[in-house]
Each structure stands twice: as C-alpha cells, then as structure tokens.
XYZ file of C-alpha atoms in Angstrom:
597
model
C -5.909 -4.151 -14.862
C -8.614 -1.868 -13.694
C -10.681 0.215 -16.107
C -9.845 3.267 -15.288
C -11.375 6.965 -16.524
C -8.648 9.436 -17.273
C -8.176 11.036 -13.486
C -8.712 14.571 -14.927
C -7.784 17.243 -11.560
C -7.888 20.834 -12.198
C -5.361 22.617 -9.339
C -5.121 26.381 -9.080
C -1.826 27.029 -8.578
C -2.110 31.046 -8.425
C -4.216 33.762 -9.515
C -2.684 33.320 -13.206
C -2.634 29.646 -13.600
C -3.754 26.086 -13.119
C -2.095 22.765 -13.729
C -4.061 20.092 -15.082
C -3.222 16.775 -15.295
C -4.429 13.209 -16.573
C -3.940 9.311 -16.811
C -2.353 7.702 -19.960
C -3.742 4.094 -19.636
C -1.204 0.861 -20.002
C -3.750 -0.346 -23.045
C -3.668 3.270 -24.939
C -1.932 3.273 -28.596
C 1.489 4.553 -28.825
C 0.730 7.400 -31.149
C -2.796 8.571 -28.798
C -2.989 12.164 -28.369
C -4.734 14.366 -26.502
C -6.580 17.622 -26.763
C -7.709 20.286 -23.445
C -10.611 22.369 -23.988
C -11.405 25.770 -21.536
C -14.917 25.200 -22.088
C -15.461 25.618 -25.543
C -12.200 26.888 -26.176
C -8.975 24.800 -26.706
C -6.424 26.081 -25.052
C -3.588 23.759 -26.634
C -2.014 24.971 -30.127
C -1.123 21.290 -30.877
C -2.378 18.048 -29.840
C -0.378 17.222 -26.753
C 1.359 14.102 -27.297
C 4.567 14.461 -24.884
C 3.215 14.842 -21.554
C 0.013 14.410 -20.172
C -0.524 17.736 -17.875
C -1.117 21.009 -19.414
C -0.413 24.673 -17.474
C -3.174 27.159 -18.238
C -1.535 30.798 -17.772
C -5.351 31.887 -18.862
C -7.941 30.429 -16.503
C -11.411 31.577 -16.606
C -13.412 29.313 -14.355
C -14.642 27.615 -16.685
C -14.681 23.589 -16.361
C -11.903 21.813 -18.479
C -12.827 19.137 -21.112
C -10.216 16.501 -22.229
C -10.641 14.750 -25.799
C -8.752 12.163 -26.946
C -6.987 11.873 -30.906
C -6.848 8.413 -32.169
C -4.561 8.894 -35.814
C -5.141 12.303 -35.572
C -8.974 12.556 -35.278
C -10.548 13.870 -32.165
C -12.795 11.353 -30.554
C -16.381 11.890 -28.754
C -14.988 10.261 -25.513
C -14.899 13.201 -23.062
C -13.875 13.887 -19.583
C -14.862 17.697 -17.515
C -13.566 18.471 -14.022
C -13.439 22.046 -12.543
C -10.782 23.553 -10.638
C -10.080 23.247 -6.732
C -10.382 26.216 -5.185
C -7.163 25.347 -2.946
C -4.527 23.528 -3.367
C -5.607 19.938 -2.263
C -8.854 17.599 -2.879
C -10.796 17.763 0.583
C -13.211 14.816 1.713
C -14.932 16.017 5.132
C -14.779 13.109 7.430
C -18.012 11.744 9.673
C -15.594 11.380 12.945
C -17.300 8.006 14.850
C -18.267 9.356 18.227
C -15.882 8.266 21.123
C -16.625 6.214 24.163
C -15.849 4.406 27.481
C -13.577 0.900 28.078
C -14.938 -1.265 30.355
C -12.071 -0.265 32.974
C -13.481 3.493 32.669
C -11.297 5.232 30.311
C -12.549 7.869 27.505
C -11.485 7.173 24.272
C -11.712 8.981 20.764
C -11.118 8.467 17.501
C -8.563 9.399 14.586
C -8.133 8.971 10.973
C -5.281 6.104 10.179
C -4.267 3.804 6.793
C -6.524 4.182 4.336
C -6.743 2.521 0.947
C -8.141 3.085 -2.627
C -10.577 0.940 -5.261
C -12.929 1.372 -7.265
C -16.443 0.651 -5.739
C -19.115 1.467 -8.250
C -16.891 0.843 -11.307
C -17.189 4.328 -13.116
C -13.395 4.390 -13.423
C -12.945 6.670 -10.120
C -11.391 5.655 -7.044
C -13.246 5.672 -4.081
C -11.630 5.848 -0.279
C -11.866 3.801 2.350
C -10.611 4.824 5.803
C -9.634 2.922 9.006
C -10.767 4.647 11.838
C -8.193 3.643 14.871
C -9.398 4.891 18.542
C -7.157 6.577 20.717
C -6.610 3.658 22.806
C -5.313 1.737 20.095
C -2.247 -1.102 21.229
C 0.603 -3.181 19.865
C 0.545 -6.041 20.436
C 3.186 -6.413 23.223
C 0.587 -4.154 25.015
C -2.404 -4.941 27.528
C -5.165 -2.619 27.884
C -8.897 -2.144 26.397
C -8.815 -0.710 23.479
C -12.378 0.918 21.343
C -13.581 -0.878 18.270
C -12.129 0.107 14.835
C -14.142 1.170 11.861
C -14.051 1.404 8.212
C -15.342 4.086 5.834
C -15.954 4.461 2.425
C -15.820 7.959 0.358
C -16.207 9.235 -2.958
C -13.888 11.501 -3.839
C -15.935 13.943 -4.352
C -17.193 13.635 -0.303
C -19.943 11.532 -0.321
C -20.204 9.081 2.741
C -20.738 6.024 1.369
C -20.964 3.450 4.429
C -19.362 2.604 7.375
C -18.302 -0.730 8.838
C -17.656 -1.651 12.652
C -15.616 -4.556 13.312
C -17.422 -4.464 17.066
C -15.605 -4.808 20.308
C -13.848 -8.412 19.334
C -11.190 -7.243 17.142
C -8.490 -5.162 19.130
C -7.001 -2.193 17.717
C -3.502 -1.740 16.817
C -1.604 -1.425 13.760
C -0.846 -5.671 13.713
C -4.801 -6.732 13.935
C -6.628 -5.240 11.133
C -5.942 -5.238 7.356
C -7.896 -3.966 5.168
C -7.633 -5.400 1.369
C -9.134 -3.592 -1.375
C -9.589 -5.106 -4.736
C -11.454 -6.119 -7.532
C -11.226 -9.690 -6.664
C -14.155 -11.288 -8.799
C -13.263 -9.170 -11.811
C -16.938 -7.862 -12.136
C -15.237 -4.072 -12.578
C -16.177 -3.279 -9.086
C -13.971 -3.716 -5.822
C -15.029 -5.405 -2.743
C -13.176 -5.435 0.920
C -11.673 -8.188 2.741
C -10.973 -8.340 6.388
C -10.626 -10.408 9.531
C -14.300 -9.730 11.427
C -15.446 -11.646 14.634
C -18.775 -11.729 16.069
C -20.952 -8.746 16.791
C -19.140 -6.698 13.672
C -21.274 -4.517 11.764
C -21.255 -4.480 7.911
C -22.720 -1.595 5.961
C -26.149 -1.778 6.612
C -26.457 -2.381 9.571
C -26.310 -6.428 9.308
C -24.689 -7.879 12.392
C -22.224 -10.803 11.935
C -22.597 -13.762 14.336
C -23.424 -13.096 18.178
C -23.716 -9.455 19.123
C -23.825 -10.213 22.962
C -20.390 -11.819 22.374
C -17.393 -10.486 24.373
C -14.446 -12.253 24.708
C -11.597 -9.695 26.008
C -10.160 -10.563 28.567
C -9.238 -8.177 31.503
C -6.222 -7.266 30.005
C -8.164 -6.250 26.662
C -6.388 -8.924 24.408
C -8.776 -11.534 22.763
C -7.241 -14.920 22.976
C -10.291 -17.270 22.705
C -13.222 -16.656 20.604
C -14.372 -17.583 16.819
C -12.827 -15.908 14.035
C -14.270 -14.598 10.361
C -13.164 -13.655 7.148
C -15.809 -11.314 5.857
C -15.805 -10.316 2.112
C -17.722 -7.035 2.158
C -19.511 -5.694 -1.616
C -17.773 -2.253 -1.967
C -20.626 -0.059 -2.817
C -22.962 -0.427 -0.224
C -20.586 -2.409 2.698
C -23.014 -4.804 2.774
C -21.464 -8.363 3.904
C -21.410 -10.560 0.933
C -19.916 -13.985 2.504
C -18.589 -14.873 5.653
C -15.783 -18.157 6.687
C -13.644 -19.620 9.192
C -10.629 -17.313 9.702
C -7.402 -19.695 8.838
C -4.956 -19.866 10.395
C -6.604 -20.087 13.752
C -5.032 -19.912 16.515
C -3.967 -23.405 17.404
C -3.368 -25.880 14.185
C -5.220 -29.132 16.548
C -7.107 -26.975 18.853
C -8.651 -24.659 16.342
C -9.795 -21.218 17.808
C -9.694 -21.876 21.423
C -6.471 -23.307 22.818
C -5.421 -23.603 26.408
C -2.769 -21.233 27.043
C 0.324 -23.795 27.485
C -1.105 -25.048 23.578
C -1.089 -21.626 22.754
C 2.824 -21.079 23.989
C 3.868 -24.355 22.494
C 2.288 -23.135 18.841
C 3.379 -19.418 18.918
C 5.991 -19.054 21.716
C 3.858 -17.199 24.541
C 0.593 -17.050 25.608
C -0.795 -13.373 26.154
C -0.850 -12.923 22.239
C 1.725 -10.928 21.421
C 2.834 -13.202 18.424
C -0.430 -15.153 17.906
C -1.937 -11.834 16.585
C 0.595 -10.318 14.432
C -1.582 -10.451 10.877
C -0.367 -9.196 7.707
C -2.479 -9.494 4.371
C -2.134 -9.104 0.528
C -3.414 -9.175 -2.914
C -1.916 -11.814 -5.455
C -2.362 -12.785 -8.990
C -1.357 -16.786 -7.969
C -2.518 -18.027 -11.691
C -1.700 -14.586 -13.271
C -4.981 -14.350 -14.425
C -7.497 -13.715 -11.780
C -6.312 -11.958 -7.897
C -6.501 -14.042 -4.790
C -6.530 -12.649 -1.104
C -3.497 -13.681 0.784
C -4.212 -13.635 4.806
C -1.237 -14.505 6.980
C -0.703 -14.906 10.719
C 2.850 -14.776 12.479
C 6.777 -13.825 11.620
C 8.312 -14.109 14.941
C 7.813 -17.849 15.268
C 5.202 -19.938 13.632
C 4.210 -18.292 10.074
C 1.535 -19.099 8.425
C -0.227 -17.969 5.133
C -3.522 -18.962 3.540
C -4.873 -18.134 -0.069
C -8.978 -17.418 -0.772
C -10.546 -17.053 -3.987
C -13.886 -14.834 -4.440
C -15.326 -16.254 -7.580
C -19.306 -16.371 -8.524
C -20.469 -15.245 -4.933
C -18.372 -17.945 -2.996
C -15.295 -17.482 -0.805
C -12.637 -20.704 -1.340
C -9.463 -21.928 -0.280
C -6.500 -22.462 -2.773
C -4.027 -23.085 -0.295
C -2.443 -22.780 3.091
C 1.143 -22.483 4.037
C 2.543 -23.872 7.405
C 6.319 -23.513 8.955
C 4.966 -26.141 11.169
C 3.901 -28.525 8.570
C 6.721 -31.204 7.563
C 9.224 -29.582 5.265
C 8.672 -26.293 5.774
C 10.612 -25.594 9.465
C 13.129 -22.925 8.106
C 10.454 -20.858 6.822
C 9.728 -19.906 10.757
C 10.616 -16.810 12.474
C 11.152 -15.785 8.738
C 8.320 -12.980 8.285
C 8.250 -9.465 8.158
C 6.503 -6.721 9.594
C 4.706 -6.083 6.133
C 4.563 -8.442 3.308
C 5.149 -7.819 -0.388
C 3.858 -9.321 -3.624
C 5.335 -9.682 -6.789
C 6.662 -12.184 -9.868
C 9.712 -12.716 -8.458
C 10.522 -16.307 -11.399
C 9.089 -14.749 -14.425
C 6.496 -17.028 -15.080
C 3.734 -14.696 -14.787
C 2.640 -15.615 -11.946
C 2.744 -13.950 -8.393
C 5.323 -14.981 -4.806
C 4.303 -14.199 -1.749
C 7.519 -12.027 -0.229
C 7.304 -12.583 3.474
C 10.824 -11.251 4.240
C 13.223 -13.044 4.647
C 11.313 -15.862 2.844
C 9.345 -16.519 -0.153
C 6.080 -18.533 -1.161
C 5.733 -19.519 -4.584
C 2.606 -19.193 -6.553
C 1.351 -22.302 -5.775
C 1.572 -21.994 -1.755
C 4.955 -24.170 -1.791
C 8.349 -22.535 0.116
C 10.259 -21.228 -2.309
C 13.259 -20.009 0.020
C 13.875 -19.305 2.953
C 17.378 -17.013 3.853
C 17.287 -17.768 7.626
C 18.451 -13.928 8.241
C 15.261 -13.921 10.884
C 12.396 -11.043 10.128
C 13.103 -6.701 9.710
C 10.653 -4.240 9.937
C 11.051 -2.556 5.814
C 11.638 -4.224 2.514
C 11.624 -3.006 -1.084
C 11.323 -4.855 -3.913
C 11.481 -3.579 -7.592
C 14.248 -3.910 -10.281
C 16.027 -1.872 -8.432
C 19.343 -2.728 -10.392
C 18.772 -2.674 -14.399
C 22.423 -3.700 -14.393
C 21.143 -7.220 -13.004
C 18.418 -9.597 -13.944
C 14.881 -9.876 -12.242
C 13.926 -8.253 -9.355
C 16.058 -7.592 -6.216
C 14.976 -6.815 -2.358
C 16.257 -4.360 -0.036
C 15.897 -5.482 3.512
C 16.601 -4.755 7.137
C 17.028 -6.875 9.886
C 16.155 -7.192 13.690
C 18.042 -10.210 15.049
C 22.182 -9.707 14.944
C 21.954 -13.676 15.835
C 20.120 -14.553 12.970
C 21.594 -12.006 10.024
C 25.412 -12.054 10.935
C 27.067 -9.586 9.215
C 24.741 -7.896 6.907
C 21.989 -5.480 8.885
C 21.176 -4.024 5.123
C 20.681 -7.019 2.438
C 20.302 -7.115 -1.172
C 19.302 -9.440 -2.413
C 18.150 -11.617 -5.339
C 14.534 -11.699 -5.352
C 14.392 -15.170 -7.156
C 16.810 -17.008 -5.718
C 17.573 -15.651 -2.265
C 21.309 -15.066 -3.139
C 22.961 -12.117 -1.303
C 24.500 -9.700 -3.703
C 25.675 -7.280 -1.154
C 25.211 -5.736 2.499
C 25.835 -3.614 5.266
C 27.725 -4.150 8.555
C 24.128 -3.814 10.714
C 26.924 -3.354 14.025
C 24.759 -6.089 16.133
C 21.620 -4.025 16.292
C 18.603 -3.944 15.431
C 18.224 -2.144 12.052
C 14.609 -0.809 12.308
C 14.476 0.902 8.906
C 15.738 1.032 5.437
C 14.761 2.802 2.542
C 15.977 2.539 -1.901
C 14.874 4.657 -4.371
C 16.541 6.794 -7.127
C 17.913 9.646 -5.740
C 21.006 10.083 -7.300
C 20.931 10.820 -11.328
C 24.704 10.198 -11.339
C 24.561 6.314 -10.218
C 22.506 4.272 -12.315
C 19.964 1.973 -10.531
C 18.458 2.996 -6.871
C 20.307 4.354 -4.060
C 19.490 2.678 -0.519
C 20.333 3.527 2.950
C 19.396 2.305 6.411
C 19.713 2.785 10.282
C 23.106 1.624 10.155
C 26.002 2.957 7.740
C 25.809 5.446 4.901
C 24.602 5.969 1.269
C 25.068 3.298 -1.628
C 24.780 2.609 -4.704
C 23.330 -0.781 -6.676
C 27.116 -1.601 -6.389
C 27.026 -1.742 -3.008
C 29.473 1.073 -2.921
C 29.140 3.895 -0.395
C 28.642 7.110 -2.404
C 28.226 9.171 0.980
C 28.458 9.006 4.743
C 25.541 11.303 5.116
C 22.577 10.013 4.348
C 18.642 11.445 4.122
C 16.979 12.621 6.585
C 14.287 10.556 6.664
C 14.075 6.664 6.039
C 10.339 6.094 5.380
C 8.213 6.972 2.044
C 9.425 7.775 -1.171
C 6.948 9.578 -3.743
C 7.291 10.562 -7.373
C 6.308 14.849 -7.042
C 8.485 17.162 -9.248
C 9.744 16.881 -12.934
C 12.102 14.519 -13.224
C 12.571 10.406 -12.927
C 14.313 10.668 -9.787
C 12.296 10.106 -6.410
C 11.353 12.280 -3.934
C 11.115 11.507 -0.209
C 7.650 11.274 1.902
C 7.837 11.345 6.086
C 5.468 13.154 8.172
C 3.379 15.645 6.351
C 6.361 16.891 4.465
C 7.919 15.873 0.913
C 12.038 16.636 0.404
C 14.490 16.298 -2.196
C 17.428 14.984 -1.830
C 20.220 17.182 -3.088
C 22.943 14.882 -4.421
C 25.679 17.348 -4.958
C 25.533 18.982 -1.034
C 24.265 15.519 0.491
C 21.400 17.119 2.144
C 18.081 17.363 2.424
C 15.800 20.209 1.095
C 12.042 20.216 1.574
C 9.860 21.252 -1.652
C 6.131 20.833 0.138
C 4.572 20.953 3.842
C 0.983 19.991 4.165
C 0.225 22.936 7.130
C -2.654 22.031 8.918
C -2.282 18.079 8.553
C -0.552 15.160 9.816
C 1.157 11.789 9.715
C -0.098 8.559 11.051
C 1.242 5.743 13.197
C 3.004 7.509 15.832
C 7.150 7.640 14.806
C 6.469 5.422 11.607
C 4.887 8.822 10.672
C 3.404 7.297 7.786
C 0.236 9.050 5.124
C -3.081 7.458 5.073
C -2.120 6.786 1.498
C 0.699 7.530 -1.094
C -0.590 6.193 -4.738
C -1.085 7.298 -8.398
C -4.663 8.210 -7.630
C -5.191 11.330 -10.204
C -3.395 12.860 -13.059
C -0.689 11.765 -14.486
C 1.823 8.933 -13.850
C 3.632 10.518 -10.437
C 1.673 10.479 -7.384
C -0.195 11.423 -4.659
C -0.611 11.343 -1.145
C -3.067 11.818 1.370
C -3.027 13.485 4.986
C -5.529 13.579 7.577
C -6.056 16.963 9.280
C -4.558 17.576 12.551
C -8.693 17.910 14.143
C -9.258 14.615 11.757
C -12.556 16.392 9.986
C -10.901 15.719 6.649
C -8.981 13.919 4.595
C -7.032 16.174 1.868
C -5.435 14.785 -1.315
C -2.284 16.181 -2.577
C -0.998 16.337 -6.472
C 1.748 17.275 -7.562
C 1.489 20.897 -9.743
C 4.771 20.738 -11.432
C 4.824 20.416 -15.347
C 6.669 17.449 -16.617
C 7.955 16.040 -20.294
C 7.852 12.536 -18.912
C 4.910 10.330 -20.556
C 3.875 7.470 -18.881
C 1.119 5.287 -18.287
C -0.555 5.376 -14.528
C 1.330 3.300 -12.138
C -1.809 1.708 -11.449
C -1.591 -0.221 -14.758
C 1.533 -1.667 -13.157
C 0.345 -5.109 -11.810
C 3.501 -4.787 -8.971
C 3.010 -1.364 -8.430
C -1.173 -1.666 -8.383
C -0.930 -5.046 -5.570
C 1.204 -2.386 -3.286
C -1.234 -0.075 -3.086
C -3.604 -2.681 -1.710
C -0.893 -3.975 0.618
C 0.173 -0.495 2.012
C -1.717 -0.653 4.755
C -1.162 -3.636 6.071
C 1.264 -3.715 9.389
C 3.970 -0.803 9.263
C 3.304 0.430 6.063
C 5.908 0.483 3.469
C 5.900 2.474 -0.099
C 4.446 0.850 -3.279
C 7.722 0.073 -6.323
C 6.825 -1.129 -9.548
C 7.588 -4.218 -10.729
C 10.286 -2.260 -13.673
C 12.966 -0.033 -13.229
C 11.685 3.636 -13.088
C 14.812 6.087 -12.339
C 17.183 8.046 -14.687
C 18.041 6.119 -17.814
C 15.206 3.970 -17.584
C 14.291 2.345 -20.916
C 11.016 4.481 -22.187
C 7.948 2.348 -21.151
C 5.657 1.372 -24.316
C 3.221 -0.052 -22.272
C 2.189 -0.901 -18.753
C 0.366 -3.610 -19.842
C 3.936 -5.720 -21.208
C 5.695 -5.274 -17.536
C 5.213 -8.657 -16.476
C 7.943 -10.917 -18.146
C 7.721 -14.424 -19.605
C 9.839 -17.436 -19.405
C-alpha cells in the first residue's frame, strides 16, 4: 500500500472551535498514540489513543502540529497544517477555453470524474480532473463532440499539467478512463489512458499525427489507430506509448469494414464497439496491473498491461470470442469491479455478471446478461467471502431476479428480487440499519432488505446512488447530488445532514461527485463537488467527532483499487474488501484484510 503522510486537515467549524482530524496507517502498532499541539501548546490532557480527530473549543490561529507516541515516548516525526477558513478545501480550476465543431456549434467546458494519487510521492494526494465539453455524447448518440482534457492539482491549488487527448477520442462518459496508480511501485503514481493521434501529453509532446482526423460526419470515430499512453504523474509527460488492445476488429485490427465491424460487435455506427471500462488489479498480489476492457453488450473483451522498469507489457487478454469462452458475452457491466473474490491473494476481474480470474482465464459466467450498478464487499459477515449486489437490464436474460446476490466466488445466487420484467437501472447496499446485521440493499424495483433477503420495509431511500461514511457511527450515510442524508431506520425516511450550496453533481441524472474517497483525516470520507460556474473544485470532510479508530480506507487493497476504478463508466461507490457496519469485528490492521487459503 501507498506511503502515506498522516492527512492532517484543520476545519473551522465556528467561531469557538475546529475539528481536526488524521490518518491511522494499516502498518501503525496497535498501542501508537498520538499527541496535538496548538503551536507550542498541547492541547490534549492525554495521549489520544481512541480516535484519531481532536475538537479544539480554544482555537487561536495558530497552525496545529501532530506527534506521534511509540510505547509512550513522543517521537520527532511531525506533521503542521493550518485551519480552512471555510468549511471545505478549495482548488481554483484553469477552465480550458471553449470552441467550435466542425458543423458550427459552440461548445464549453465543465468539471466531471476526477480521481486521486499520489504524484510526487510526499505522502499527499494530488487531483486529477477530466474536463468533459458541453457537447459531450453516449454512445448511442451522433454528433461532434470537443476534445476532453485531463488536469492535475495539488491540493493545495497548484496547476500541475494538463493533458489533451486531441480531437480523436470522443467525449462521453463510455470513451475515456482515466486510471491512477502507482503501477511501477517507485512511490509515485503515473496515469493510464486510451490516447489516439494528435493527443497532447504534459508538455506539450504530441502523440503520433497531429493533422490526423478521423470523425466521421456524424462525430463517432470508427477507423483510425489506437494508443495506450502511460503518462509520468508529476509532470504529464508521456512515458510510453502501445497498440490499444482490443482493437476494434480481432482479424482486421483497427480498421474494419463496417459489415466486419457488425459481425464482431453487433452494429456498425459504434455504439457497442466503444463502450470501454478500465481498472487497477493486483493479478500476482504483489505488484498492480492495468486492466483495459472493451464491450458488455456483445463481444467482451479484457486485456492486462504491466508497467515495470520503463516498459509497457502484456500479461494477458481475455476474449468471449475466443474458443471456450462464448458465455462470457453480453456478460459486462456498465462499470467493472476488482477484488479477491477465491482467497488466494490474488485479484478477479468482476465484469458483472461474469468473472475473470487472476490469471486472465473465465472464472464464471451467470448468463443473467449486464446491469448498470454492482457492489461487492462482505456484505454478509453471516456468510463466507465476498458477495455482489447486482441489477439487471435484460428481463430475457435474468428471469426472475432484477436484484441478485450473489456469491462472489462461485456465482451461486443466494437471493433476489422480482425485477417485474424491467429494466432495473439502479441498486444500491450499504449499512443503514443498526438493527439487521450485515448491509441493507434496495433497488428500482421492490423494497428494503436485509442480508436475509427479507424485506424489512416497503419504503425505501430516497436516493439509489453513493453511499459515504460522514457522521459518528459505523453505519453509512447516503451521497446523490450535492447532498449527503441519513437514513432514519425507525420512521423509514430520509433526512439530509449536509448540502454543498453553491456546487454540483456530475453526469447528468447519475448525479454522481467528481470523487467520494478517504482522502484526509481520519478513516470516513470525503467527497468532492465542482462549483456550479466550474472555477473550483471544493473538498468536503466530515467535522463530526467520532470514538471509532481505524486505519485509512486507503490501506484497504479492495477499498484503495475502487477509488481508481470510480471513474470509469457510470461511476459506482468504492466498499472494502471486509465487513465495515455495526458489529463489525474491530480491525487490527488494514494491512491483514486480504485472506489466505
């Protein structure tokens, strides 16, 4: 796992007080304690070894100073921060300037996904943003649409670089993922993407031919050659450069006739051909490997790159065409999900409805067809491994059950909802409910359960999207919009406990943050909005004192790949790889979360 520094943040609160929290790291000692100094004064009585965020009822605008006790004795290590002045963490945004299709329409440009890594390896995140233009399309869409760009941020503001992927990758929420990681395990993160010719890296450098254009006059891109770029995080700059797999045709390579293209993707104006979604995976639980897939609806197909010593590799590629692997097609998701679904140690590839072992072989395939949200996490202590909560969109394909649980291992339903022979866009499981033990999980169709499968209510949430751990206790809150509710479990409603005025939700009705993740402080998390006139980005923490020790999330390898993920396709919220709800065993380390054999 990433070395991290402790993600001190210093939030006024009021006139009278600030919260201030910090990380407790999956390596620290059991018994490590903690001491919070006003500057030279410490404003603890006793070292704080319960929690790890501190209320100061005395502030004096003075920077705070967090010290570390190792069997008692106070350490040299040190970490200062001052306190926000409002509530939030504000990056100012350079907006790219807007411009002009070639069928004459204006476009301009808005904030989207973003994701977070750490680029210069001094044990702070860094941000990098997606810029999408206003023209942006689905897929199932014709039209121009303006070229998409990627920025990186310190935290603390700084504009580090930008990126443009040029005018021969399309815009839309299916084309471009961005995947940020340490993948060469040098302590600093680079960026993966798709890139085609005439993108831009960082400075300045232009990949392939710039005079390239090859939209067609219904903007989609269905000839052409395609990259994968790795891109070095601090400076953007373009480190290597290969053959995109899978290409478009598996004979014809990048530029098929449009009857090949039909025959290999099921039509021909690129409405499946382009559907990409893209991951992070520990395949020999050692060392992370980039996972790049194309197609769900028909033909899937997923290939695995190694960055290692300066050189971008193959491992492996997986085909639903190739001999063997036929009922793995039409069996993908609108988002993908990684996690060590067999205990081994080693990380499966969770398209959906079907699964890729470590090693790039099918491990299952349900045949329930593909769904636009899963969840996966032990999301019932009660029963072993990891389970998945997924909807479907084809009532030919799923039969009865809309709603699925399943195990994540072997496939096996354990239990589902009636989905009425429609097409169940959403679902949603998290602890909300201290009274059942396990998550609770609802959907488009049918009411509230429980890990039983039984229905605890007929009313449900209000919102079926994020979920975000904000106040005091183990139980989690909801995220949708710019707003974060509780769910009250004894009325069966919905109560909000914080707007974001002034800032907004991305993705049209998927209404989705740029990011929700355990950036800062402690263990629960935050998120981040854009503003409505997209000249910032503003980070939200939570300000709410809580007993609950734990080490960041981000020292959960499960929990740590989602973040990476998030953005890819319609986003989805990041679960650890453990059960983390009420009665939860107490967590000794992050670091011992992935099981053995």
């Amino acid at each position: 796992m990433e070395k991290l520094n402790r993600g001190l943040v210093a939030v006024k609160t009021d006139s009278n007080s600030v919260y201030i929290g910090w990380r407790l790291f999956g390596t620290d000692r059991a018994d490590i304690a903690f001491n919070l100094y006003r500057g030279n004064k410490k404003v603890n009585q006793s070292p704080i070894i319960h929690t790890t965020n501190f209320v100061d009822h005395n502030p004096s605008g003075e920077p705070y100073i967090l010290k570390t006790l190792t069997h008692g004795k106070e350490q040299k290590e040190s970490e200062m921060v001052s306190t926000t002045s409002q509530s939030y963490l504000k990056i100012a945004l350079n907006i790219p300037q807007g411009g002009k299709t070639p069928d004459g329409k204006d476009y301009t440009y808005n904030a989207n996904d973003a994701s977070a890594g750490d680029l210069d390896g001094d044990g702070e995140y860094e941000i990098i943003l997606k810029w999408d233009p206003s023209n942006a399309k689905d897929n199932s869409q014709r039209g121009y649409t303006g070229n998409v760009f990627l920025d990186a941020y310190k935290i603390s503001g700084k504009h580090l670089w930008r990126i443009d992927l040029g005018k021969n990758i399309r815009a839309g929420a299916h084309y471009t993922q961005f995947m940020v990681y340490d993948f060469d395990g040098d302590g600093r993160a680079e960026i993966a993407c798709k890139t085609a010719d005439g993108t831009k890296d960082g400075t300045g450098k232009i990949i392939g031919n710039v005079d390239s254009d090859y939209r067609n006059r219904e903007g989609y891109i269905l000839s052409s050659s395609e990259y994968l770029t790795i891109f070095e995080g601090i400076s953007g700059k373009a480190l290597a450069t290969e053959a995109f797999y899978p290409q478009r045709h598996p004979a014809k390579g990048d530029n098929p006739t449009l009857d090949e293209m039909k025959e290999a993707w099921g039509d021909n104006y690129g409405n499946r051909i382009d559907r990409y979604v893209s991951a992070v995976a520990y395949l020999d639980g050692k060392r992370p490997s980039l996972i790049m897939g194309r197609g769900y609806y028909t033909r899937l197909v997923r290939v695995a790159w190694d960055w290692r010593d300066g050189k971008l590799t193959h491992r492996w590629s997986f085909d639903s065409n190739e001999a063997g692997n036929n009922t793995y097609a039409g069996q993908g998701n609108h988002n993908m999900s990684i996690g060590d679904v067999d205990g081994d140690g080693k990380d499966e590839v969770i398209n959906g409805a079907s699964v890729i072992d470590d090693d790039g072989k099918g491990l299952y395939a349900s045949g329930l067809g593909h769904g636009d949200a899963q969840h996966m996490s032990d999301t019932d202590p009660d029963h072993p491994g990891l389970e998945i909560w997924q909807s479907y969109e084809e009532p030919k394909k799923y039969g009865k059950y809309g709603l699925e649980l399943r195990d994540a291992r072997t496939g096996k339903t354990l239990w589902g909802v009636d989905g009425q022979n429609k097409d169940v866009g959403r679902c949603m499981a998290s602890d909300i409910d201290p009274r059942h033990k396990g998550y609770e999980y609802w959907g488009a169709v049918g009411g509230l359960y429980n890990s039983k499968g039984e229905e605890i209510a007929a009313a449900k949430p209000s919102s079926t999207n994020f979920a975000i751990w904000w106040d005091a206790d183990l139980t989690r809150e909801l995220l949708d919009g710019n707003h974060i509710d509780k769910w009250d479990y004894t009325t069966n409603t919905t109560k909000n406990l914080f707007t974001a005025t002034g800032c907004m939700s991305n993705n049209g009705t998927k209404s989705t943050p740029a990011l929700s993740a355990d950036i800062l402080g402690d263990w629960r998390e935050e998120v981040i909005w854009r503003t409505t006139d997209n000249t910032e980005l503003r980070i939200f923490t939570t300000t709410i004192p809580s007993k609950n020790r734990m080490p960041t999330l981000m020292h959960d390898p499960q929990y740590r790949l989602a973040i990476a993920w998030q953005n890819s396709a319609y986003n989805q919220p990041p679960h650890p790889g453990f059960y983390l709800g009420e009665g939860m065993k107490k967590p000794d380390s992050a670091k011992t979360n992935r099981t053995k054999k």
